[in-house]
Every structure is written in C-alpha cells, then in structure tokens.
C-alpha cells in the first residue's frame, strides 16, 4: 500500500493525477523522479525542477516583464510575487541562491522585541510600524512552510544583582505581553502567549543556566527557520509559477535604449564564461549588501545608500541549549544582544550590529568570537563554561542597512525598514529590511514595478499580490499528500522506507513532501534507486556518522536543487559546514565523488572542487585561532 492510499480519500485521487507540489507534467524522460502510486492505480507526480539548460534557453529567447538581480530572500521573494501575479520573470544570482546574507542569519523569524522597546522609549513610529509589519510576516512564514518553520520559546533570564533589579521583572513581562498583543492585532500570530516562570522552572527549562542571583525568567515566542533552505524553496516555488531562474549568472551591464531606459542586462555565465544579453522591461536590484554595486553599474555617479552591519555567530555543541528553548540576554556589557538558540542539532550563540566592510566572504573576527564566548560564560554554570575548543564553526553575515544621515553613523541607530528607489533608467532597487519581511518587501517592489512601467501589464490580466499565507514548495498546498499533517510523512519514512527516527525528522523538516523523493533514492527496487548511497544491510548511508544527513541528499541537491559546487551542498542544501566545520572537512571527498558522478566531472575538476571548498571552509572554523577564549 502506498503512502497516499493510507492518508488520502479515494474521492481525491480517483481518476486524477496529482503532484507532490502541484505539478501535473510527466514524461518517460523524467528518470530522476519517482511517481507515487495509489492503491487504485492513480499517480501522484512529484515536481521536476527545470534544468539549468532549459532555464538558460528561456533567458536567451524571451523578453521578460521583470528581471530580478539577486537570488537571496528578497530577490527570490520578488520573483515569486511577480510570477504568481502573471508577470513573466527572470531571477539571476551570480553565485548560489542564498549564498550571501540570506544563509548567514540568526535563523529567527521575529518581529523584533528590542525594536518594540525602542519604539516606546523613543516614541518612534517607524520602529513600531516595522515591528507590526514583521509580526504579520512572522505569521505568514510559519504558515508558508510549516514543515520547516516553527515557533520557538525564548527565555529572558531575570537576575537581581542590585536592590532595584526586581523592577525589571514586571518591566520585561509587560513588554513581552505588549509584543504578544501587537502580534495578535496583525492576525493569527501562530505562537503561544508569553509568561513568567520561577527560578526552579527556569533551571529545569535551561539546565546550563548560571543560577546565581537568578530570580526567574520571562518566556516569549518567535519563530525559527532554516534560512538557506527557505531561500532555496522560494526560488524553486518561483519556477513552479513560471519564473526562469539561474544561479552563476553575473550581471556585467545594464542595457538601455536611446532614451536611457533599461531594456535588460548583459550577463556572464560563471560556469561557462560565456556572455549574452537578456531582454526585460524592468530590472529589479535585490542584491542586499551589494545593492550599491548594481546602482553604480546603472549610474556611476550615484551616492551609496548601504551600510553593512556584521552579525557574528558561533556554533556550539547541542548540550549548550535544550532542543525546545532558546535564551536571549537583552543587554550585554556593551549594550548588544546575546542569544543561545537550538538549531539543526547544535547551539547558535551570537551578537548583533557591529560595523563591517562589504565582502563576499565575511568571517567572524577573533575579537567578536572572544566577546561572544566571554559574555556567554556570564550566563552559564561555572563548570559548564565555554571556550574556543567547544566552537564547531563560526560565521558572520552582513546585514544591509539603509543609511539615513540624520540618524548618524552608528549601525544600531539605523532602522531596518526597507526602502525602494527607482532610478531614471527604471532600475528598481529594494534595500534594507530583514529576512522576516522578505514577502512584504517583494510585494511592495512588484507594486512599484507596475507603477513605474505600465507596459508590463500590456495584454495581460495582472492579479493583486497573492503570496500572503500561500504555501511554498514542499508544504502540501493542495492537501493531497498528507492533508498538511507532516507527522504522517515522518511515520511513512520510518515504517515504509525503514529510515531511523532522527533521519525521518530531519528530512521532513528540510524538504516537506519532497522528503519522499529522497527516500525513493534509497528504496531498493524503486524507479530512481541509487545503490551507491545505500547499504543493502543497513539501509540509507549517512553522509557523516554524527548527523542525520543522508548521502542521497547530495544526489537530490544536484538533480533538483541547482547545486553546482561542494559548498552549495555542504553549506546551503545541507547545513553541515555551518554546524560542524570539522565534519564538513571529513566528508568533502565523498560529496565531490557523488557530485562528480552526477555532473560528469573529471579528476582535475574534482581535485579543484576539494581544494576550493577547503579554502572557503577556513572562513568558518576556529582551527588557527587563539585558544585562550573564555574562562579556564
């Protein structure tokens, strides 16, 4: 009996062909995907991602209404919004989808409880409006990918070192309740209410916490995501809506007509080195920290508007945070925030808002890592203190903040509100904002595109924005696969595909309904069975013995997720390089072997790939750093 026949009523499947992700195209040549058949003989067909060659053919031959530069969260969101409205759209990324800031976030889906505090303290309506907008979008993200995005309780510890410190308990509790209230004003928040817990409960919920002078804690809720996979799934969903997307496509020129209006771009294919033009009515610049570079490509005399703020993170073993509880310190010794967050079988700790230079490969400085570890030890038990020996990886992400000269040069004084700029040539730049508000940023950008270039509507019926509350790929949007109950897929992976519990949980949380396709790669006798990623005695091979990641995911990433390098796989399709740089080093040669077999790499290309990944991995690990961090 198939998975679907157990959970989908016959009335939904009888005489009908469905797709895991609402696609109905199928042919004999689709040899890399496996149809899932019901007991009555009908078929559910998985979505097949168009090949890069198919996408490039479209880029060369079509004239697009909208061409988006930048495959991060904002750019992918714009492509999805435009395509679902009925506009023809191209999405170009010079590296990999989410390879910049969008894969280096704190992994939180949040309104910004700190911004809400500042809004009331300073009577700042701009920050209050930002919180309202972000809380509305938090609800959307929790609904759009419920298999991947989920609520996370976060503890604010209440310490009393001075006679007036007890006053802070009602202060923070009221603040958390206001945060709840503002969130519920925006609709279904998708998260529980905040509450106070006493000291015993705080120690139970977060066993590693330093209990000296601890009086209790405030627990409030935000959301958590896997940022790079969320980004990728937005881009893949855009392809389902009709967008032509391609990574490794670098824009080298903005093309214009005699009146100085944009007619498209010239790109260089970074995989082949070949250049060619792409025609478009409007160009959208959604390149985040590198927005000014595209603006200068359009107009060399333009003044910069972007200022970078580094968000530094270190990854610690999972025992430094419980599976279902984060911890945040609102104010460290220098006024910044410190957090401990459980994520992907590890603990993320970090701070925010330190000024940085723009670079394609930012790395965490020794000074920042040192600061994080020293501050972390103030909130951990003395016998559980952390040192550099505990750091499995460290990274930095550049937040693109929009400069406002009236607010000075301190990054903490610059709002995260997004802005849209339209150049005389009709290049539309979307800048600022944050991950949580990607969808609203996209909606506002496409609204502006339609406003400044009415020609995009010629002969078309353009819809209003429909992305709010809409699911993305893997979310079982039609309800055909599991009725939106992803625990059913989890059970099927364990019972029918004989995958371990932790592997099944990992696959569902990262792929949703598409987890079944990865399981099919490991299913002897199946139409897409891939023997080299399985063991006839022990089943599916793990990529690394310590983690639930499968070798089959490497193959799937190449076939269906536009992965073209080991870094794509180890950093962004799986997150192994982000959670354990040593483990990533151990598996690099196996990853290159699997990818090379799929992509027909020769021995020289495979060696080059291993060397390039090892060079990049040095920006993520602590091997060469000073070992005298933290308490001894």
mmCIF file of C-alpha atoms in Angstrom, residues 25-404:
data_model
loop_
_atom_site.group_PDB
_atom_site.id
_atom_site.type_symbol
_atom_site.label_atom_id
_atom_site.label_comp_id
_atom_site.label_asym_id
_atom_site.label_seq_id
_atom_site.Cartn_x
_atom_site.Cartn_y
_atom_site.Cartn_z
ATOM 1 C CA UNK A 25 3.747 17.297 -16.086
ATOM 2 C CA UNK A 26 5.231 13.851 -16.540
ATOM 3 C CA UNK A 27 7.026 12.014 -19.310
ATOM 4 C CA UNK A 28 9.200 8.940 -19.682
ATOM 5 C CA UNK A 29 12.330 11.082 -19.732
ATOM 6 C CA UNK A 30 11.735 12.183 -16.130
ATOM 7 C CA UNK A 31 14.030 9.439 -14.911
ATOM 8 C CA UNK A 32 15.248 11.307 -11.814
ATOM 9 C CA UNK A 33 11.867 11.483 -10.070
ATOM 10 C CA UNK A 34 9.613 8.685 -8.925
ATOM 11 C CA UNK A 35 5.817 8.821 -9.262
ATOM 12 C CA UNK A 36 3.991 7.745 -6.134
ATOM 13 C CA UNK A 37 1.124 5.435 -6.966
ATOM 14 C CA UNK A 38 -2.078 4.961 -5.008
ATOM 15 C CA UNK A 39 -3.758 1.627 -4.398
ATOM 16 C CA UNK A 40 -6.409 2.413 -7.053
ATOM 17 C CA UNK A 41 -3.735 2.831 -9.726
ATOM 18 C CA UNK A 42 -3.743 6.615 -9.944
ATOM 19 C CA UNK A 43 -0.468 8.519 -9.703
ATOM 20 C CA UNK A 44 0.890 11.420 -7.735
ATOM 21 C CA UNK A 45 3.685 13.055 -9.712
ATOM 22 C CA UNK A 46 6.475 14.988 -7.995
ATOM 23 C CA UNK A 47 7.525 18.353 -9.362
ATOM 24 C CA UNK A 48 10.559 18.234 -11.638
ATOM 25 C CA UNK A 49 12.735 21.314 -11.413
ATOM 26 C CA UNK A 50 13.574 22.628 -14.902
ATOM 27 C CA UNK A 51 17.212 22.017 -15.781
ATOM 28 C CA UNK A 52 19.685 24.876 -15.948
ATOM 29 C CA UNK A 53 19.927 24.357 -19.697
ATOM 30 C CA UNK A 54 16.174 24.789 -20.045
ATOM 31 C CA UNK A 55 16.302 27.956 -17.970
ATOM 32 C CA UNK A 56 19.185 29.458 -19.976
ATOM 33 C CA UNK A 57 17.337 28.745 -23.223
ATOM 34 C CA UNK A 58 14.446 30.832 -21.900
ATOM 35 C CA UNK A 59 16.763 33.603 -20.726
ATOM 36 C CA UNK A 60 18.235 33.895 -24.204
ATOM 37 C CA UNK A 61 14.962 33.794 -26.123
ATOM 38 C CA UNK A 62 12.295 35.593 -24.056
ATOM 39 C CA UNK A 63 11.626 39.230 -23.187
ATOM 40 C CA UNK A 64 10.684 39.358 -19.507
ATOM 41 C CA UNK A 65 8.387 41.809 -17.793
ATOM 42 C CA UNK A 66 10.659 41.772 -14.739
ATOM 43 C CA UNK A 67 14.295 40.735 -14.368
ATOM 44 C CA UNK A 68 15.492 40.351 -10.781
ATOM 45 C CA UNK A 69 19.190 40.565 -9.903
ATOM 46 C CA UNK A 70 19.990 38.749 -6.665
ATOM 47 C CA UNK A 71 18.892 35.305 -5.531
ATOM 48 C CA UNK A 72 18.690 35.980 -1.810
ATOM 49 C CA UNK A 73 15.471 36.102 0.201
ATOM 50 C CA UNK A 74 14.326 39.451 -1.211
ATOM 51 C CA UNK A 75 15.138 38.620 -4.834
ATOM 52 C CA UNK A 76 13.582 35.163 -4.659
ATOM 53 C CA UNK A 77 10.546 36.697 -2.992
ATOM 54 C CA UNK A 78 10.194 39.279 -5.774
ATOM 55 C CA UNK A 79 10.438 36.546 -8.424
ATOM 56 C CA UNK A 80 7.733 34.529 -6.678
ATOM 57 C CA UNK A 81 5.449 37.532 -6.212
ATOM 58 C CA UNK A 82 5.822 38.730 -9.809
ATOM 59 C CA UNK A 83 5.310 35.252 -11.292
ATOM 60 C CA UNK A 84 2.209 34.494 -9.247
ATOM 61 C CA UNK A 85 0.660 37.792 -10.371
ATOM 62 C CA UNK A 86 1.011 36.786 -14.017
ATOM 63 C CA UNK A 87 4.181 38.682 -14.925
ATOM 64 C CA UNK A 88 6.961 36.946 -16.825
ATOM 65 C CA UNK A 89 10.029 36.995 -14.611
ATOM 66 C CA UNK A 90 13.712 36.072 -14.647
ATOM 67 C CA UNK A 91 15.801 35.641 -11.493
ATOM 68 C CA UNK A 92 19.598 35.822 -11.710
ATOM 69 C CA UNK A 93 22.150 35.051 -8.991
ATOM 70 C CA UNK A 94 25.902 35.436 -9.557
ATOM 71 C CA UNK A 95 26.798 32.715 -7.047
ATOM 72 C CA UNK A 96 24.359 30.326 -5.350
ATOM 73 C CA UNK A 97 20.862 31.052 -4.092
ATOM 74 C CA UNK A 98 21.173 32.434 -0.566
ATOM 75 C CA UNK A 99 24.969 32.334 -0.669
ATOM 76 C CA UNK A 100 25.276 35.754 0.966
ATOM 77 C CA UNK A 101 23.463 37.246 3.937
ATOM 78 C CA UNK A 102 20.349 35.114 3.472
ATOM 79 C CA UNK A 103 22.137 31.952 4.648
ATOM 80 C CA UNK A 104 24.024 33.664 7.487
ATOM 81 C CA UNK A 105 21.158 34.957 9.595
ATOM 82 C CA UNK A 106 20.282 34.197 13.200
ATOM 83 C CA UNK A 107 17.618 31.755 11.888
ATOM 84 C CA UNK A 108 14.888 33.635 13.758
ATOM 85 C CA UNK A 109 11.539 34.688 12.311
ATOM 86 C CA UNK A 110 10.834 37.635 14.540
ATOM 87 C CA UNK A 111 9.134 40.976 14.897
ATOM 88 C CA UNK A 112 11.942 42.469 16.953
ATOM 89 C CA UNK A 113 11.040 42.691 20.629
ATOM 90 C CA UNK A 114 14.020 45.026 21.127
ATOM 91 C CA UNK A 115 12.723 47.353 18.395
ATOM 92 C CA UNK A 116 9.361 47.453 20.143
ATOM 93 C CA UNK A 117 11.062 48.560 23.361
ATOM 94 C CA UNK A 118 12.945 51.287 21.482
ATOM 95 C CA UNK A 119 9.753 52.372 19.730
ATOM 96 C CA UNK A 120 8.025 53.074 23.044
ATOM 97 C CA UNK A 121 11.103 54.553 24.713
ATOM 98 C CA UNK A 122 11.743 56.979 21.856
ATOM 99 C CA UNK A 123 8.144 57.400 20.654
ATOM 100 C CA UNK A 124 9.410 56.170 17.296
ATOM 101 C CA UNK A 125 6.527 55.262 14.994
ATOM 102 C CA UNK A 126 8.899 53.990 12.291
ATOM 103 C CA UNK A 127 10.210 51.257 14.582
ATOM 104 C CA UNK A 128 6.704 50.461 15.832
ATOM 105 C CA UNK A 129 5.435 50.084 12.267
ATOM 106 C CA UNK A 130 8.400 47.843 11.486
ATOM 107 C CA UNK A 131 7.511 45.573 14.409
ATOM 108 C CA UNK A 132 3.870 45.416 13.315
ATOM 109 C CA UNK A 133 4.870 44.542 9.763
ATOM 110 C CA UNK A 134 7.396 41.932 10.873
ATOM 111 C CA UNK A 135 4.950 40.252 13.265
ATOM 112 C CA UNK A 136 2.393 39.968 10.471
ATOM 113 C CA UNK A 137 5.052 38.421 8.247
ATOM 114 C CA UNK A 138 6.141 36.079 11.034
ATOM 115 C CA UNK A 139 2.663 34.585 10.921
ATOM 116 C CA UNK A 140 2.929 34.199 7.159
ATOM 117 C CA UNK A 141 6.287 32.409 7.294
ATOM 118 C CA UNK A 142 5.043 29.938 9.894
ATOM 119 C CA UNK A 143 2.142 29.071 7.576
ATOM 120 C CA UNK A 144 4.058 29.111 4.295
ATOM 121 C CA UNK A 145 6.488 26.333 5.270
ATOM 122 C CA UNK A 146 5.118 24.643 8.413
ATOM 123 C CA UNK A 147 7.401 21.646 7.920
ATOM 124 C CA UNK A 148 10.479 23.888 8.145
ATOM 125 C CA UNK A 149 9.429 26.930 10.188
ATOM 126 C CA UNK A 150 8.139 26.573 13.729
ATOM 127 C CA UNK A 151 7.540 28.581 16.924
ATOM 128 C CA UNK A 152 10.436 28.747 19.370
ATOM 129 C CA UNK A 153 10.134 29.705 23.052
ATOM 130 C CA UNK A 154 12.891 32.078 24.127
ATOM 131 C CA UNK A 155 13.830 32.713 27.749
ATOM 132 C CA UNK A 156 14.907 36.115 29.101
ATOM 133 C CA UNK A 157 16.656 35.359 32.424
ATOM 134 C CA UNK A 158 15.911 37.723 35.286
ATOM 135 C CA UNK A 159 18.931 38.330 37.536
ATOM 136 C CA UNK A 160 18.864 40.508 40.613
ATOM 137 C CA UNK A 161 22.268 41.938 41.487
ATOM 138 C CA UNK A 162 21.006 45.293 42.840
ATOM 139 C CA UNK A 163 18.097 46.379 45.021
ATOM 140 C CA UNK A 164 16.253 47.859 42.024
ATOM 141 C CA UNK A 165 16.661 44.860 39.702
ATOM 142 C CA UNK A 166 13.342 43.194 40.712
ATOM 143 C CA UNK A 167 11.593 46.101 38.991
ATOM 144 C CA UNK A 168 12.866 44.750 35.670
ATOM 145 C CA UNK A 169 10.750 41.602 36.018
ATOM 146 C CA UNK A 170 7.358 43.333 35.526
ATOM 147 C CA UNK A 171 9.015 45.685 33.022
ATOM 148 C CA UNK A 172 10.096 42.832 30.731
ATOM 149 C CA UNK A 173 6.905 40.842 31.315
ATOM 150 C CA UNK A 174 4.743 43.796 30.307
ATOM 151 C CA UNK A 175 6.979 44.295 27.273
ATOM 152 C CA UNK A 176 6.528 40.663 26.255
ATOM 153 C CA UNK A 177 2.754 40.916 26.709
ATOM 154 C CA UNK A 178 2.669 44.032 24.523
ATOM 155 C CA UNK A 179 4.710 42.108 21.936
ATOM 156 C CA UNK A 180 2.059 39.359 22.068
ATOM 157 C CA UNK A 181 -0.742 41.909 21.749
ATOM 158 C CA UNK A 182 0.783 43.694 18.761
ATOM 159 C CA UNK A 183 1.330 40.324 17.087
ATOM 160 C CA UNK A 184 -2.279 39.280 17.556
ATOM 161 C CA UNK A 185 -3.503 42.598 16.174
ATOM 162 C CA UNK A 186 -1.944 41.517 12.866
ATOM 163 C CA UNK A 187 -3.971 38.283 12.719
ATOM 164 C CA UNK A 188 -3.167 34.726 13.748
ATOM 165 C CA UNK A 189 0.288 35.022 15.287
ATOM 166 C CA UNK A 190 0.931 31.292 15.187
ATOM 167 C CA UNK A 191 2.716 31.329 18.566
ATOM 168 C CA UNK A 192 1.640 30.889 22.232
ATOM 169 C CA UNK A 193 1.455 33.666 24.832
ATOM 170 C CA UNK A 194 4.463 34.864 26.812
ATOM 171 C CA UNK A 195 4.647 34.107 30.516
ATOM 172 C CA UNK A 196 6.815 34.269 33.653
ATOM 173 C CA UNK A 197 8.479 31.173 35.116
ATOM 174 C CA UNK A 198 10.074 30.927 38.536
ATOM 175 C CA UNK A 199 13.694 30.083 39.202
ATOM 176 C CA UNK A 200 13.131 26.336 39.552
ATOM 177 C CA UNK A 201 11.258 26.154 36.275
ATOM 178 C CA UNK A 202 13.938 28.299 34.598
ATOM 179 C CA UNK A 203 16.652 25.866 35.744
ATOM 180 C CA UNK A 204 14.582 22.935 34.519
ATOM 181 C CA UNK A 205 13.923 24.501 31.119
ATOM 182 C CA UNK A 206 17.543 25.635 30.596
ATOM 183 C CA UNK A 207 19.803 23.373 32.691
ATOM 184 C CA UNK A 208 23.032 25.102 31.626
ATOM 185 C CA UNK A 209 21.986 28.481 33.020
ATOM 186 C CA UNK A 210 24.011 30.234 35.715
ATOM 187 C CA UNK A 211 21.625 30.176 38.671
ATOM 188 C CA UNK A 212 23.490 32.648 40.899
ATOM 189 C CA UNK A 213 21.122 35.562 41.705
ATOM 190 C CA UNK A 214 18.578 34.152 39.226
ATOM 191 C CA UNK A 215 15.005 35.059 40.189
ATOM 192 C CA UNK A 216 13.165 33.529 37.258
ATOM 193 C CA UNK A 217 12.660 34.216 33.573
ATOM 194 C CA UNK A 218 10.274 35.650 31.013
ATOM 195 C CA UNK A 219 9.421 33.248 28.187
ATOM 196 C CA UNK A 220 8.180 34.717 24.919
ATOM 197 C CA UNK A 221 7.812 33.204 21.441
ATOM 198 C CA UNK A 222 9.135 33.891 17.982
ATOM 199 C CA UNK A 223 9.729 31.604 15.006
ATOM 200 C CA UNK A 224 12.756 29.697 13.746
ATOM 201 C CA UNK A 225 13.742 28.606 10.238
ATOM 202 C CA UNK A 226 16.461 27.037 8.140
ATOM 203 C CA UNK A 227 17.284 30.208 6.234
ATOM 204 C CA UNK A 228 19.184 28.868 3.218
ATOM 205 C CA UNK A 229 16.641 26.151 2.529
ATOM 206 C CA UNK A 230 13.771 28.589 2.959
ATOM 207 C CA UNK A 231 15.518 30.833 0.437
ATOM 208 C CA UNK A 232 16.026 27.949 -1.988
ATOM 209 C CA UNK A 233 12.412 26.849 -1.679
ATOM 210 C CA UNK A 234 11.231 30.364 -2.524
ATOM 211 C CA UNK A 235 13.294 30.257 -5.727
ATOM 212 C CA UNK A 236 12.027 26.768 -6.583
ATOM 213 C CA UNK A 237 8.443 27.834 -5.942
ATOM 214 C CA UNK A 238 9.018 30.749 -8.317
ATOM 215 C CA UNK A 239 9.981 28.234 -11.018
ATOM 216 C CA UNK A 240 6.669 26.467 -10.433
ATOM 217 C CA UNK A 241 4.913 29.790 -11.007
ATOM 218 C CA UNK A 242 6.754 30.208 -14.302
ATOM 219 C CA UNK A 243 9.899 32.162 -13.440
ATOM 220 C CA UNK A 244 13.155 31.429 -15.263
ATOM 221 C CA UNK A 245 15.837 31.215 -12.585
ATOM 222 C CA UNK A 246 19.575 30.662 -12.884
ATOM 223 C CA UNK A 247 22.472 30.825 -10.478
ATOM 224 C CA UNK A 248 26.077 31.543 -11.508
ATOM 225 C CA UNK A 249 24.759 34.340 -13.736
ATOM 226 C CA UNK A 250 26.623 37.591 -13.104
ATOM 227 C CA UNK A 251 25.232 40.853 -14.439
ATOM 228 C CA UNK A 252 28.003 42.852 -16.106
ATOM 229 C CA UNK A 253 25.980 45.610 -17.785
ATOM 230 C CA UNK A 254 22.599 47.348 -17.626
ATOM 231 C CA UNK A 255 21.397 47.725 -21.201
ATOM 232 C CA UNK A 256 19.438 50.864 -22.169
ATOM 233 C CA UNK A 257 17.610 52.348 -25.144
ATOM 234 C CA UNK A 258 18.131 55.775 -26.728
ATOM 235 C CA UNK A 259 16.011 57.421 -24.028
ATOM 236 C CA UNK A 260 18.173 55.916 -21.305
ATOM 237 C CA UNK A 261 15.534 53.411 -20.136
ATOM 238 C CA UNK A 262 16.602 49.891 -19.283
ATOM 239 C CA UNK A 263 15.999 47.171 -21.850
ATOM 240 C CA UNK A 264 17.577 44.370 -19.876
ATOM 241 C CA UNK A 265 21.068 43.274 -18.892
ATOM 242 C CA UNK A 266 24.168 41.538 -20.176
ATOM 243 C CA UNK A 267 25.276 38.565 -18.113
ATOM 244 C CA UNK A 268 28.281 36.307 -17.844
ATOM 245 C CA UNK A 269 27.630 32.647 -17.190
ATOM 246 C CA UNK A 270 30.150 31.909 -14.438
ATOM 247 C CA UNK A 271 30.051 28.184 -15.214
ATOM 248 C CA UNK A 272 30.974 28.552 -18.890
ATOM 249 C CA UNK A 273 32.470 32.055 -19.090
ATOM 250 C CA UNK A 274 30.124 32.962 -21.950
ATOM 251 C CA UNK A 275 28.230 36.274 -22.041
ATOM 252 C CA UNK A 276 24.861 37.077 -23.578
ATOM 253 C CA UNK A 277 22.077 39.692 -23.277
ATOM 254 C CA UNK A 278 18.711 39.168 -21.573
ATOM 255 C CA UNK A 279 15.782 41.382 -22.520
ATOM 256 C CA UNK A 280 13.482 42.824 -19.867
ATOM 257 C CA UNK A 281 11.102 45.746 -19.411
ATOM 258 C CA UNK A 282 12.107 46.434 -15.801
ATOM 259 C CA UNK A 283 15.216 45.475 -13.830
ATOM 260 C CA UNK A 284 14.968 44.942 -10.075
ATOM 261 C CA UNK A 285 18.117 45.255 -7.964
ATOM 262 C CA UNK A 286 17.728 42.955 -4.934
ATOM 263 C CA UNK A 287 21.373 42.309 -4.121
ATOM 264 C CA UNK A 288 21.318 43.149 -0.417
ATOM 265 C CA UNK A 289 24.714 44.355 0.835
ATOM 266 C CA UNK A 290 25.857 44.760 -2.773
ATOM 267 C CA UNK A 291 22.969 46.974 -3.894
ATOM 268 C CA UNK A 292 25.296 49.934 -4.403
ATOM 269 C CA UNK A 293 27.412 47.953 -6.888
ATOM 270 C CA UNK A 294 24.416 47.411 -9.168
ATOM 271 C CA UNK A 295 23.281 51.002 -8.651
ATOM 272 C CA UNK A 296 26.725 52.170 -9.807
ATOM 273 C CA UNK A 297 26.517 49.823 -12.796
ATOM 274 C CA UNK A 298 23.367 51.719 -13.718
ATOM 275 C CA UNK A 299 24.765 55.159 -12.817
ATOM 276 C CA UNK A 300 28.457 55.508 -11.818
ATOM 277 C CA UNK A 301 27.767 58.839 -10.074
ATOM 278 C CA UNK A 302 25.126 57.571 -7.674
ATOM 279 C CA UNK A 303 25.738 58.044 -3.929
ATOM 280 C CA UNK A 304 25.888 54.897 -1.744
ATOM 281 C CA UNK A 305 22.914 54.099 0.481
ATOM 282 C CA UNK A 306 24.005 50.822 2.088
ATOM 283 C CA UNK A 307 25.925 50.369 5.303
ATOM 284 C CA UNK A 308 26.915 46.901 6.465
ATOM 285 C CA UNK A 309 26.430 45.559 9.974
ATOM 286 C CA UNK A 310 28.030 42.239 10.863
ATOM 287 C CA UNK A 311 26.034 39.630 12.707
ATOM 288 C CA UNK A 312 28.602 37.233 14.167
ATOM 289 C CA UNK A 313 27.636 33.727 15.250
ATOM 290 C CA UNK A 314 29.446 30.802 16.812
ATOM 291 C CA UNK A 315 28.161 27.241 16.821
ATOM 292 C CA UNK A 316 28.470 25.183 19.998
ATOM 293 C CA UNK A 317 27.503 21.586 20.809
ATOM 294 C CA UNK A 318 23.801 20.905 21.296
ATOM 295 C CA UNK A 319 24.094 20.492 25.060
ATOM 296 C CA UNK A 320 24.548 24.256 25.454
ATOM 297 C CA UNK A 321 20.821 24.706 24.792
ATOM 298 C CA UNK A 322 17.760 22.490 25.160
ATOM 299 C CA UNK A 323 16.062 21.265 21.997
ATOM 300 C CA UNK A 324 12.986 23.422 22.511
ATOM 301 C CA UNK A 325 14.168 26.522 24.373
ATOM 302 C CA UNK A 326 16.321 29.476 23.389
ATOM 303 C CA UNK A 327 17.814 32.133 25.649
ATOM 304 C CA UNK A 328 18.372 35.805 24.962
ATOM 305 C CA UNK A 329 20.172 38.439 27.037
ATOM 306 C CA UNK A 330 18.748 41.840 26.019
ATOM 307 C CA UNK A 331 21.798 43.825 27.073
ATOM 308 C CA UNK A 332 25.372 42.601 27.354
ATOM 309 C CA UNK A 333 28.305 44.585 28.761
ATOM 310 C CA UNK A 334 28.449 46.774 25.648
ATOM 311 C CA UNK A 335 24.684 47.007 25.138
ATOM 312 C CA UNK A 336 24.337 44.395 22.417
ATOM 313 C CA UNK A 337 22.178 41.269 22.476
ATOM 314 C CA UNK A 338 23.438 37.765 23.288
ATOM 315 C CA UNK A 339 21.484 34.635 22.425
ATOM 316 C CA UNK A 340 21.648 30.845 22.657
ATOM 317 C CA UNK A 341 19.402 29.120 20.125
ATOM 318 C CA UNK A 342 18.970 25.405 19.395
ATOM 319 C CA UNK A 343 19.291 24.731 15.661
ATOM 320 C CA UNK A 344 19.929 21.661 13.497
ATOM 321 C CA UNK A 345 21.359 19.619 16.360
ATOM 322 C CA UNK A 346 23.654 22.382 17.574
ATOM 323 C CA UNK A 347 23.565 25.671 19.512
ATOM 324 C CA UNK A 348 23.961 29.067 17.865
ATOM 325 C CA UNK A 349 25.287 31.901 20.003
ATOM 326 C CA UNK A 350 25.993 35.413 18.902
ATOM 327 C CA UNK A 351 25.564 39.166 18.981
ATOM 328 C CA UNK A 352 24.344 41.749 16.509
ATOM 329 C CA UNK A 353 25.262 45.088 14.969
ATOM 330 C CA UNK A 354 28.978 45.615 14.619
ATOM 331 C CA UNK A 355 30.210 47.738 11.749
ATOM 332 C CA UNK A 356 31.913 45.873 8.899
ATOM 333 C CA UNK A 357 33.288 46.247 5.407
ATOM 334 C CA UNK A 358 31.495 44.752 2.407
ATOM 335 C CA UNK A 359 32.962 41.427 1.325
ATOM 336 C CA UNK A 360 31.669 38.325 -0.446
ATOM 337 C CA UNK A 361 33.161 36.025 2.203
ATOM 338 C CA UNK A 362 32.795 37.658 5.616
ATOM 339 C CA UNK A 363 34.320 35.824 8.543
ATOM 340 C CA UNK A 364 33.967 36.144 12.289
ATOM 341 C CA UNK A 365 36.834 38.125 13.776
ATOM 342 C CA UNK A 366 38.777 36.859 16.781
ATOM 343 C CA UNK A 367 37.622 39.914 18.721
ATOM 344 C CA UNK A 368 33.951 39.188 18.076
ATOM 345 C CA UNK A 369 34.246 35.476 18.830
ATOM 346 C CA UNK A 370 36.161 36.275 22.008
ATOM 347 C CA UNK A 371 33.435 38.699 23.077
ATOM 348 C CA UNK A 372 30.667 36.158 22.470
ATOM 349 C CA UNK A 373 32.388 33.445 24.481
ATOM 350 C CA UNK A 374 33.253 35.746 27.379
ATOM 351 C CA UNK A 375 29.707 37.100 27.577
ATOM 352 C CA UNK A 376 28.235 33.610 27.217
ATOM 353 C CA UNK A 377 30.148 32.440 30.258
ATOM 354 C CA UNK A 378 28.408 35.076 32.380
ATOM 355 C CA UNK A 379 25.163 33.151 31.856
ATOM 356 C CA UNK A 380 26.409 29.561 32.001
ATOM 357 C CA UNK A 381 27.221 27.469 35.037
ATOM 358 C CA UNK A 382 30.846 27.786 36.095
ATOM 359 C CA UNK A 383 31.527 24.089 35.441
ATOM 360 C CA UNK A 384 29.861 24.331 32.017
ATOM 361 C CA UNK A 385 31.781 27.324 30.715
ATOM 362 C CA UNK A 386 32.581 27.522 27.033
ATOM 363 C CA UNK A 387 35.938 28.005 25.314
ATOM 364 C CA UNK A 388 37.182 28.038 21.742
ATOM 365 C CA UNK A 389 37.628 24.265 21.966
ATOM 366 C CA UNK A 390 33.829 23.993 22.016
ATOM 367 C CA UNK A 391 33.309 26.074 18.879
ATOM 368 C CA UNK A 392 32.352 23.884 15.929
ATOM 369 C CA UNK A 393 32.016 26.710 13.438
ATOM 370 C CA UNK A 394 31.911 30.497 13.383
ATOM 371 C CA UNK A 395 30.484 32.779 10.750
ATOM 372 C CA UNK A 396 29.493 36.357 10.049
ATOM 373 C CA UNK A 397 26.627 37.696 7.959
ATOM 374 C CA UNK A 398 26.375 41.234 6.602
ATOM 375 C CA UNK A 399 23.067 42.947 7.209
ATOM 376 C CA UNK A 400 22.352 45.602 4.561
ATOM 377 C CA UNK A 401 21.140 48.664 6.445
ATOM 378 C CA UNK A 402 19.890 51.718 4.587
ATOM 379 C CA UNK A 403 21.819 54.805 5.657
ATOM 380 C CA UNK A 404 19.991 57.895 6.839
#
